[in-house]
CSV table of C-alpha atoms and ligand atoms in Angstrom, one decimal:
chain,number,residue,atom,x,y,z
M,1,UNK,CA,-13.2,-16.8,32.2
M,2,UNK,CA,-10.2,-19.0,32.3
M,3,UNK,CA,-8.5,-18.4,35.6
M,4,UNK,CA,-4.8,-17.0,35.0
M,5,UNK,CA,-4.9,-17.6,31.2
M,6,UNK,CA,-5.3,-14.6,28.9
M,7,UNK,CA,-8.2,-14.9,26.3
M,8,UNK,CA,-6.6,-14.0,23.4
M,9,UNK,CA,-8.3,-11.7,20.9
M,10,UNK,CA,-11.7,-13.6,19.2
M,11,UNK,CA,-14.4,-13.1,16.9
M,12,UNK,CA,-16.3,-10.1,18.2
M,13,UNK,CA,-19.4,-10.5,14.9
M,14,UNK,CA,-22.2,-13.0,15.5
M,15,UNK,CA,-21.4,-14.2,11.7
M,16,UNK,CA,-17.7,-14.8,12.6
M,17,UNK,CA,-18.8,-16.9,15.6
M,18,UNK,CA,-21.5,-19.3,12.9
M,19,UNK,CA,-18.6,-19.8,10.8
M,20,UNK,CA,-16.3,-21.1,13.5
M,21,UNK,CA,-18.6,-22.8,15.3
M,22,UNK,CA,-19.4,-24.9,11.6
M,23,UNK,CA,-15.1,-25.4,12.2
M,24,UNK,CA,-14.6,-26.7,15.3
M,25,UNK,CA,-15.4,-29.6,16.8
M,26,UNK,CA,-14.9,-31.0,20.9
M,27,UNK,CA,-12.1,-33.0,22.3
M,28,UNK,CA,-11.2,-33.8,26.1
M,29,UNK,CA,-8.6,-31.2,27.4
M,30,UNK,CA,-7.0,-34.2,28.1
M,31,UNK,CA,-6.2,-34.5,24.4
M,32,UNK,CA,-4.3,-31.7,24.6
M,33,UNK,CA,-1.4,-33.8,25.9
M,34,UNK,CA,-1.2,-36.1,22.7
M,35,UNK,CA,-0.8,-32.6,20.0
M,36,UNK,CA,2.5,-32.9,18.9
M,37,UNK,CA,1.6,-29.4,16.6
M,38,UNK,CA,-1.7,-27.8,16.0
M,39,UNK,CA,-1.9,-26.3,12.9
M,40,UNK,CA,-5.2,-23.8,14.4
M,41,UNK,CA,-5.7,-22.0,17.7
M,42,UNK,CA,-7.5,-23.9,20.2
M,43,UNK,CA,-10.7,-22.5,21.5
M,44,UNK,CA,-12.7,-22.5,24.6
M,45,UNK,CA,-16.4,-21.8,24.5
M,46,UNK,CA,-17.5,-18.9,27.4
M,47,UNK,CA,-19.7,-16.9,27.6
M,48,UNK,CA,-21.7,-18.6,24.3
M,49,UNK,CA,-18.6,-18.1,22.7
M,50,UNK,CA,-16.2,-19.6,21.0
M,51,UNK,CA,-12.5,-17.5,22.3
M,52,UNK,CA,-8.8,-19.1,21.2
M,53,UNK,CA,-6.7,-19.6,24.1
M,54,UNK,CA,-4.0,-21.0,22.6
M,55,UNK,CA,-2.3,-20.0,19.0
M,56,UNK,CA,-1.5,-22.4,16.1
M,57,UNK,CA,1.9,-24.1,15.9
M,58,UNK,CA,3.5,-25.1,19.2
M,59,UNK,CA,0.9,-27.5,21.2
M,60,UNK,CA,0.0,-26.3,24.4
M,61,UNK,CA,2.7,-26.7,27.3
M,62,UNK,CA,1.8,-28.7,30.4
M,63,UNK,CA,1.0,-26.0,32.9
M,64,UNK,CA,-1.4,-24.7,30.3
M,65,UNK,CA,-3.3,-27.7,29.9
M,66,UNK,CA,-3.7,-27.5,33.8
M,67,UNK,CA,-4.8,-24.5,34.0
M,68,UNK,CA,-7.5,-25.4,31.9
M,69,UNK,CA,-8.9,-28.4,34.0
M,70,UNK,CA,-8.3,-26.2,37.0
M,71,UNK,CA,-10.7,-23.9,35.7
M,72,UNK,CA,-13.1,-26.4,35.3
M,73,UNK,CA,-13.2,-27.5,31.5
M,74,UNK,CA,-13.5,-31.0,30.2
M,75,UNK,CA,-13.6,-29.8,26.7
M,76,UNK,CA,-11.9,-27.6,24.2
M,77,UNK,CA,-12.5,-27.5,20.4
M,78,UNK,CA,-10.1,-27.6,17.3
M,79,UNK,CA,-10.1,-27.4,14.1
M,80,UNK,CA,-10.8,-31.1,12.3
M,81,UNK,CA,-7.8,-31.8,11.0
M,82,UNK,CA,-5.9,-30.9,14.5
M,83,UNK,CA,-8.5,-33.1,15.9
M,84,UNK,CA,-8.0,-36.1,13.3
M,85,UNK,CA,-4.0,-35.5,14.4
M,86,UNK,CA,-4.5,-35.8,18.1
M,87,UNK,CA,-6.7,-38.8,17.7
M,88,UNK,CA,-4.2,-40.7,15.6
M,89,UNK,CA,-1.4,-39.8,18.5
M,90,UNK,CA,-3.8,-40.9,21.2
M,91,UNK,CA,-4.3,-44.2,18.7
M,92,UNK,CA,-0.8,-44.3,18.2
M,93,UNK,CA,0.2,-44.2,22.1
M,94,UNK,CA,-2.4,-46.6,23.3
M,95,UNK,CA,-1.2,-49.2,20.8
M,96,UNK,CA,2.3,-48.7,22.1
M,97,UNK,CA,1.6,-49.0,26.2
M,98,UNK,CA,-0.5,-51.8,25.1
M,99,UNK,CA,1.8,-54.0,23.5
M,100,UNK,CA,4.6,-52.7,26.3
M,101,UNK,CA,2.3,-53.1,28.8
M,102,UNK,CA,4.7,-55.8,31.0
M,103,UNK,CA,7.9,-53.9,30.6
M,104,UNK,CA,8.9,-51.7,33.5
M,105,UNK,CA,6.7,-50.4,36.1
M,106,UNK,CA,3.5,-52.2,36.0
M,107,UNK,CA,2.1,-49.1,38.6
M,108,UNK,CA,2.8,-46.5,35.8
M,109,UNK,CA,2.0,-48.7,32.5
M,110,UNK,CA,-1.2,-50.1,34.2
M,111,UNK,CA,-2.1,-46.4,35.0
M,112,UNK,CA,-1.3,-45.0,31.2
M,113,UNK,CA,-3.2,-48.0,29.8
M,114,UNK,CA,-6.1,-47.3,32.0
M,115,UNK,CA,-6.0,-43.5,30.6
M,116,UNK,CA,-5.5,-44.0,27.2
M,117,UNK,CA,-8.3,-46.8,26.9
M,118,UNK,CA,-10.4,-44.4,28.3
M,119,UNK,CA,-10.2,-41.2,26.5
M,120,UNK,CA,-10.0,-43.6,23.2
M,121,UNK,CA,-13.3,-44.9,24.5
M,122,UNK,CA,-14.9,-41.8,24.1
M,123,UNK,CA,-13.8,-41.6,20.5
M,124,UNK,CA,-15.3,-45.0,19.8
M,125,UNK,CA,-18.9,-43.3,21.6
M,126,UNK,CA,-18.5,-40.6,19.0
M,127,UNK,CA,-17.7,-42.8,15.8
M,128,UNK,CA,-19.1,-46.4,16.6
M,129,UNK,CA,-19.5,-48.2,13.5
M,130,UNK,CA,-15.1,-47.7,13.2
M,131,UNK,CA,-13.8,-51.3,13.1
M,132,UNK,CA,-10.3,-50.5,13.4
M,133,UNK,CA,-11.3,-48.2,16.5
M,134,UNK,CA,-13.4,-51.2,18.1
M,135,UNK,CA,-10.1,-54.0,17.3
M,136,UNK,CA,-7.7,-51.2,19.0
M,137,UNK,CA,-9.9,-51.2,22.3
M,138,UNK,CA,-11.0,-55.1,21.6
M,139,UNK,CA,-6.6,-55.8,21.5
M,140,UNK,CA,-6.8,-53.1,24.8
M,141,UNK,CA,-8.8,-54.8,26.6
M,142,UNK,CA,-7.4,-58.3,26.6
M,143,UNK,CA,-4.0,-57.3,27.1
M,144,UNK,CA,-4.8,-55.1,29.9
M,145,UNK,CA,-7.4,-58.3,31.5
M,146,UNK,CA,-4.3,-60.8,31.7
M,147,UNK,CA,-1.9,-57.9,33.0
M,148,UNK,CA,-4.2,-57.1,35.8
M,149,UNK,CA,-4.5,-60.6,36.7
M,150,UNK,CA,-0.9,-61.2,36.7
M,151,UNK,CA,-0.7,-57.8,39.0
M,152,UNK,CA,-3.0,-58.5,41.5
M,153,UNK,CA,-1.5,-56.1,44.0
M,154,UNK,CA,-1.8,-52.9,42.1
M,155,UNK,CA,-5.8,-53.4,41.2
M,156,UNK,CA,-6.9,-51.4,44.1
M,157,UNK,CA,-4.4,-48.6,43.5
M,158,UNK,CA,-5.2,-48.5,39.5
M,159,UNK,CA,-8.8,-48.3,39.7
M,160,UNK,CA,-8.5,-45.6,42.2
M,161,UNK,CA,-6.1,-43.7,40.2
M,162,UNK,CA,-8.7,-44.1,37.4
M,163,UNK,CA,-11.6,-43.7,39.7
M,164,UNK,CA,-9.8,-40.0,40.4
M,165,UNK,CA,-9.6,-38.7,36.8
M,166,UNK,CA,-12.2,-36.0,36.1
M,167,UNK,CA,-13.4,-38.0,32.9
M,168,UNK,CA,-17.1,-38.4,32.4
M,169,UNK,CA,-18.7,-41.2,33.9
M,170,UNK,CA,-19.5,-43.0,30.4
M,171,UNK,CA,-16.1,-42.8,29.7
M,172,UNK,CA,-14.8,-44.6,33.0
M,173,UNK,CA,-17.8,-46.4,34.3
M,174,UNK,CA,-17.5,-49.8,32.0
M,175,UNK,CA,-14.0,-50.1,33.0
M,176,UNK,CA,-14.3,-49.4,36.9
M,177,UNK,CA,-16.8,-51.9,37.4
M,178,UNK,CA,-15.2,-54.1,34.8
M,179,UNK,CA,-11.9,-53.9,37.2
M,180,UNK,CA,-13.8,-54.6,40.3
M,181,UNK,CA,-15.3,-57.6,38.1
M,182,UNK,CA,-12.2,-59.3,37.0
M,183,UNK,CA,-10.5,-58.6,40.6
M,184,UNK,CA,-13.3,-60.4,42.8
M,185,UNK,CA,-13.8,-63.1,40.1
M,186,UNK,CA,-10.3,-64.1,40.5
M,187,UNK,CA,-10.7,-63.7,44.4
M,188,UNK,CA,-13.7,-66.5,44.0
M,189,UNK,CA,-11.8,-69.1,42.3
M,190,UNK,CA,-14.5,-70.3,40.5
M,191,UNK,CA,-14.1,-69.4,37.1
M,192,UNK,CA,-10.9,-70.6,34.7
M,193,UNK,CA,-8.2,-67.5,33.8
M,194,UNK,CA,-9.4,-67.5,30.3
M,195,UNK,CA,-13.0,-67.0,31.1
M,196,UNK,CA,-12.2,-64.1,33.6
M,197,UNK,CA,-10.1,-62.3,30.9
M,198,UNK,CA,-13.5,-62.9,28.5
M,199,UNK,CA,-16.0,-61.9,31.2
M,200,UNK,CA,-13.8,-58.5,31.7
M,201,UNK,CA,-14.2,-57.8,28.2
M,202,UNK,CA,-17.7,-58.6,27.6
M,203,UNK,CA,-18.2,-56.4,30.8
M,204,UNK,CA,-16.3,-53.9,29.5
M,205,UNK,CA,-18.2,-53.6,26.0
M,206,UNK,CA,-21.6,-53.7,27.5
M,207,UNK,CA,-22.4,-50.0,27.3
M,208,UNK,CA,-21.1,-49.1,24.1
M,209,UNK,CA,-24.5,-48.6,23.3
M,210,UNK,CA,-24.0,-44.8,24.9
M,211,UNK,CA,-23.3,-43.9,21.7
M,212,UNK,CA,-26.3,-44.2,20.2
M,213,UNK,CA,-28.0,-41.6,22.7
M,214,UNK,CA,-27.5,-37.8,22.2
M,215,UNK,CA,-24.4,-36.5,24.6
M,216,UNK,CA,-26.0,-33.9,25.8
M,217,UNK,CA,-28.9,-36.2,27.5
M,218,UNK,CA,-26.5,-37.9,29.6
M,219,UNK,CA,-26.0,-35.4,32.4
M,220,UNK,CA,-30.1,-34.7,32.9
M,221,UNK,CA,-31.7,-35.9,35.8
M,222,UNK,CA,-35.4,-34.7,34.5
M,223,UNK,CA,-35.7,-37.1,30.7
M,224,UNK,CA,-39.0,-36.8,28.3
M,225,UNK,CA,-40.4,-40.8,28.1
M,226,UNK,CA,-38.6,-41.3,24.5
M,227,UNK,CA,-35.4,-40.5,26.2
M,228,UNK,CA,-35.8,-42.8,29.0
M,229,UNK,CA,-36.7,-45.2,26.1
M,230,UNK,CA,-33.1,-44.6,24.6
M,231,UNK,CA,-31.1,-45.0,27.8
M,232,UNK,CA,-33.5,-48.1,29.4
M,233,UNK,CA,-32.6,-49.5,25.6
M,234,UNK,CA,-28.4,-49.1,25.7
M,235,UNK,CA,-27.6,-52.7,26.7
M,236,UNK,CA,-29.8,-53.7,23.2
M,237,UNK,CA,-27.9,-51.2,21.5
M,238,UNK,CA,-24.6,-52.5,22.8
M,239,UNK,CA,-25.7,-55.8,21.5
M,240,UNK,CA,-26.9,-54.5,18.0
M,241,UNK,CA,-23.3,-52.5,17.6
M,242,UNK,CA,-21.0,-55.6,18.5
M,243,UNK,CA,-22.6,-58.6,17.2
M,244,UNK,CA,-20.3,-59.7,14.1
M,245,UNK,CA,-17.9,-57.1,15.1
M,246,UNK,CA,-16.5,-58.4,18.4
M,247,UNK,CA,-14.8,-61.7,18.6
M,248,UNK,CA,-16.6,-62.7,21.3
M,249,UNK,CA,-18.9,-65.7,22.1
M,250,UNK,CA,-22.6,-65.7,21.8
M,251,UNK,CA,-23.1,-66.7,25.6
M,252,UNK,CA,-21.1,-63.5,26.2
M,253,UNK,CA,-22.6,-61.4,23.3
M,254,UNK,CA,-26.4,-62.4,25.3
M,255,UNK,CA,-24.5,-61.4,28.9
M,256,UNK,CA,-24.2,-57.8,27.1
M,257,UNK,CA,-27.7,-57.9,25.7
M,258,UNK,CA,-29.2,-58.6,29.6
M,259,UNK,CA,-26.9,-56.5,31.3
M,260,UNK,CA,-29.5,-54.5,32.9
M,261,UNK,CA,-31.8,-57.5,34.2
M,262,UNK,CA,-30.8,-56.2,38.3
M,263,UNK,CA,-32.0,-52.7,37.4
M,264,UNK,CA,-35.5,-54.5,36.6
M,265,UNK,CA,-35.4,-56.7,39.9
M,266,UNK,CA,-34.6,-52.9,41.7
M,267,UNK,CA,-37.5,-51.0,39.8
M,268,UNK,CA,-40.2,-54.0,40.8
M,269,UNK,CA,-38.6,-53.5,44.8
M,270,UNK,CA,-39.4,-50.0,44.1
M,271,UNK,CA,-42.5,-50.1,42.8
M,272,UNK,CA,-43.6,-53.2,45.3
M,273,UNK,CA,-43.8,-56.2,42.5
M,274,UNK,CA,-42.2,-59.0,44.0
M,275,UNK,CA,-38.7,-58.9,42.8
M,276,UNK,CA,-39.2,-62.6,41.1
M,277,UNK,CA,-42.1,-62.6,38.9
M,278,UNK,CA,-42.7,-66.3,37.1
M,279,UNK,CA,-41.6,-64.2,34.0
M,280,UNK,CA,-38.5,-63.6,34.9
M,281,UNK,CA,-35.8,-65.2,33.4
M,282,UNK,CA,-33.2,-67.3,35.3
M,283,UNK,CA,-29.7,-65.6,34.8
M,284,UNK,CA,-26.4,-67.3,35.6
M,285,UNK,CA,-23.7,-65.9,38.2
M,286,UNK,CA,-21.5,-64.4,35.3
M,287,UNK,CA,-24.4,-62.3,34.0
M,288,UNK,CA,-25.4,-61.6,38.1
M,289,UNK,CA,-22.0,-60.7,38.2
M,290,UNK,CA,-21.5,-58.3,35.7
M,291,UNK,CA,-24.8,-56.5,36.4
M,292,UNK,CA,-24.0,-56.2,40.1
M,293,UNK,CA,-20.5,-54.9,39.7
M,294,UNK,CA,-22.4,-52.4,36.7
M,295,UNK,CA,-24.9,-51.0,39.4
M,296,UNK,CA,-22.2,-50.8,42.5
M,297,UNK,CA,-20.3,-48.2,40.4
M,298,UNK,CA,-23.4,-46.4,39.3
M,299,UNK,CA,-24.8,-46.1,42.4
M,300,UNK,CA,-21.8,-45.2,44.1
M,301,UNK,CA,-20.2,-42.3,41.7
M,302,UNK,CA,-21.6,-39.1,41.7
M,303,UNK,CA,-23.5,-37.6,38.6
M,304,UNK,CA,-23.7,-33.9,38.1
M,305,UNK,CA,-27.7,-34.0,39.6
M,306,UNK,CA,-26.8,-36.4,42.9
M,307,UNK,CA,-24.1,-37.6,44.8
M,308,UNK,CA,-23.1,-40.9,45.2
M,309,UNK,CA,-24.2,-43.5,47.9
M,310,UNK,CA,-22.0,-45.5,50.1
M,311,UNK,CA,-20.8,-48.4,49.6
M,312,UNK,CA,-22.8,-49.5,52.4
M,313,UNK,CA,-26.2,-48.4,51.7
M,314,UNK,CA,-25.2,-49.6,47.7
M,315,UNK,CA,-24.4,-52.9,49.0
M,316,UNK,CA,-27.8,-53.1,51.3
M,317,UNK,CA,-29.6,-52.2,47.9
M,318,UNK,CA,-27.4,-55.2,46.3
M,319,UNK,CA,-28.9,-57.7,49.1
M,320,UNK,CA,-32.2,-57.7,48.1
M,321,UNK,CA,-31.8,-58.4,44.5
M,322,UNK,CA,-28.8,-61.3,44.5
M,323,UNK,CA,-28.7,-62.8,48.2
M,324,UNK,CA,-31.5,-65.0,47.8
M,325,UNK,CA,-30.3,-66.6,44.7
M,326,UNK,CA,-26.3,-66.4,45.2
M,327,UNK,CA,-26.3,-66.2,49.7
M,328,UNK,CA,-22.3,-67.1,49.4
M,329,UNK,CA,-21.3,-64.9,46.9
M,330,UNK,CA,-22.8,-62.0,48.1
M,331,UNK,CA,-21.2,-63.1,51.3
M,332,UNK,CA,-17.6,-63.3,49.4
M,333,UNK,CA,-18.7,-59.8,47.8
M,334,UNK,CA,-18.7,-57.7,51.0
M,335,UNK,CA,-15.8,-59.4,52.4
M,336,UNK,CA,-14.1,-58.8,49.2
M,337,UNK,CA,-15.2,-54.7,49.0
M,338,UNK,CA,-14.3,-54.0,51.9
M,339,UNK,CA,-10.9,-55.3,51.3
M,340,UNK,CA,-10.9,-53.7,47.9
M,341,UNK,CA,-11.3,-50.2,49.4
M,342,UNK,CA,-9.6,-50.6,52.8
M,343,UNK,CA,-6.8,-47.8,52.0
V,1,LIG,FE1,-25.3,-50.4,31.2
């Protein structure tokens, strides 16, 4: 039940609900903020239901919205064409923080930049092969890499802020640890401003290959061997979706592709191999980088099955896989986390 809202009346028949359900389709209930009008109800889907909460015409008001995540839903469904309008809005507002991004307060912008991106990224998960979706997010992302580098001070505070939304971790994963990327890279001083805006958007990209595994898998903690299969495969996925579609080098293009080369290194600790088998292949810092920043986040989120580690025990875990080959940057890394996360 939604807490405080009225259910209004809904199909009662078992045929009524097939039709619907054939109708509707899901959007975040964050969506609801970019309906200018809905031309159907919106529904919610209790008790194997579908129920309208809110009627056709006037989009839902603020409070209602909120009462909506306060009662625990990420999701409501519309009708297509509702949905096709909201998406276009959410398009339409991303492309206008992005290219506004500098102007005024770089807190706020940085913060509705972050949003945006991140609900549009879902969309992109849902229809993958859209160009023009990819080139809005592609634009996105290296707007919002030089702005963060030109705001160095509020990194901390947007990726918490970001870090705090109650979006699903597909959706907010590649940019947290994209963030926590870009901001220690330009801490080392190592790399030119140009290849830290391209690192954070090859990072960024890397697990667009999400979309190719069935939603409903990614909350499981207990996955059938061909399932495992799909998700241990994402990072070649990514690479199949994007090359020829992202304007992006080759030597990034192959950072995507091997994104998951740590996870290996972990999974032969686990299982007692020694971590560096003659067949493994030599990776640079940028593509240790990426990886390392990919499984910090991971391992220190929570998932709906386990709760997250701390960054300490996460960062002992990161020891044994990169401070043999890179001793000073892991070095530079804790010194750099701990200053990250300080507040
Ligand atoms: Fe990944």
């Amino acid at each position: 039940m939604v807490k405080g809202m009225e259910v209004l009346n809904g199909f009662n028949t078992f045929v009524d609900q097939h039709k619907i359900g054939f109708k509707l389709t899901p959007i975040l209930v964050g969506e609801l903020y970019l309906a200018k009008s809905l031309k159907h109800p919106v529904y919610v889907f209790i008790d194997e239901t579908f129920q309208p909460v809110f009627t056709s015409g006037t989009p839902p008001s603020k409070e209602q919205i909120l009462q909506l995540i306060k009662s625990n839903f990420k999701e409501v469904y519309v009708y297509r064409e509702d949905q096709e309008a909201i998406k276009a809005h959410l398009e339409q507002a991303l492309l206008k923080i992005t290219r506004s991004l500098s102007i005024g307060d770089p807190l706020q912008n940085g913060a509705k930049e972050l949003k945006l991106l991140s609900m549009n990224l879902d969309n992109l998960y849902r229809d993958p092969h859209s160009d023009e979706r990819l080139m809005l997010q592609f634009q996105s992302i290296q707007n919002l890499g030089k702005f963060l580098i030109e705001n160095k001070k509020q990194q901390s505070l947007l990726f918490q802020n970001l870090a705090s939304e109650n979006f699903h971790f597909t959706m907010i994963q590649p940019m947290l640890s994209s963030m926590l990327l870009l901001s220690f890279i330009q801490n080392l001083h190592l790399f030119h401003e140009k290849e830290v805006e391209n690192l954070f958007s090859a990072s960024y990209f890397k697990d667009i290959g999400f979309s190719m595994i069935p939603s409903d898998k990614y909350d499981l903690k207990d996955l059938k061997p061909h399932e495992k299969d799909l998700f241990a495969n994402h990072a070649d996925f990514s690479f199949e979706l994007l090359e020829g579609r992202l304007p992006i080098s080759k030597s990034y293009l192959s950072i995507i592709k091997n994104h998951h080369f740590m996870n290996d290194r972990i999974k032969n600790i686990a299982s007692k191999n020694h971590p560096h088998d003659e067949q493994e292949i030599i990776y640079g810092i940028e593509s240790t980088l990426v990886s390392v920043f990919d499984i910090f986040v991971a391992m220190t989120s929570d998932r709906p099955y386990r709760k997250g580690m701390t960054h300490y025990k996460a960062l002992e875990v990161i020891k044994k896989i990169m401070a043999d080959d890179y001793p000073q940057e892991f070095k530079a890394l804790v010194i750099f986390l701990k200053q990250f996360f300080k507040n």
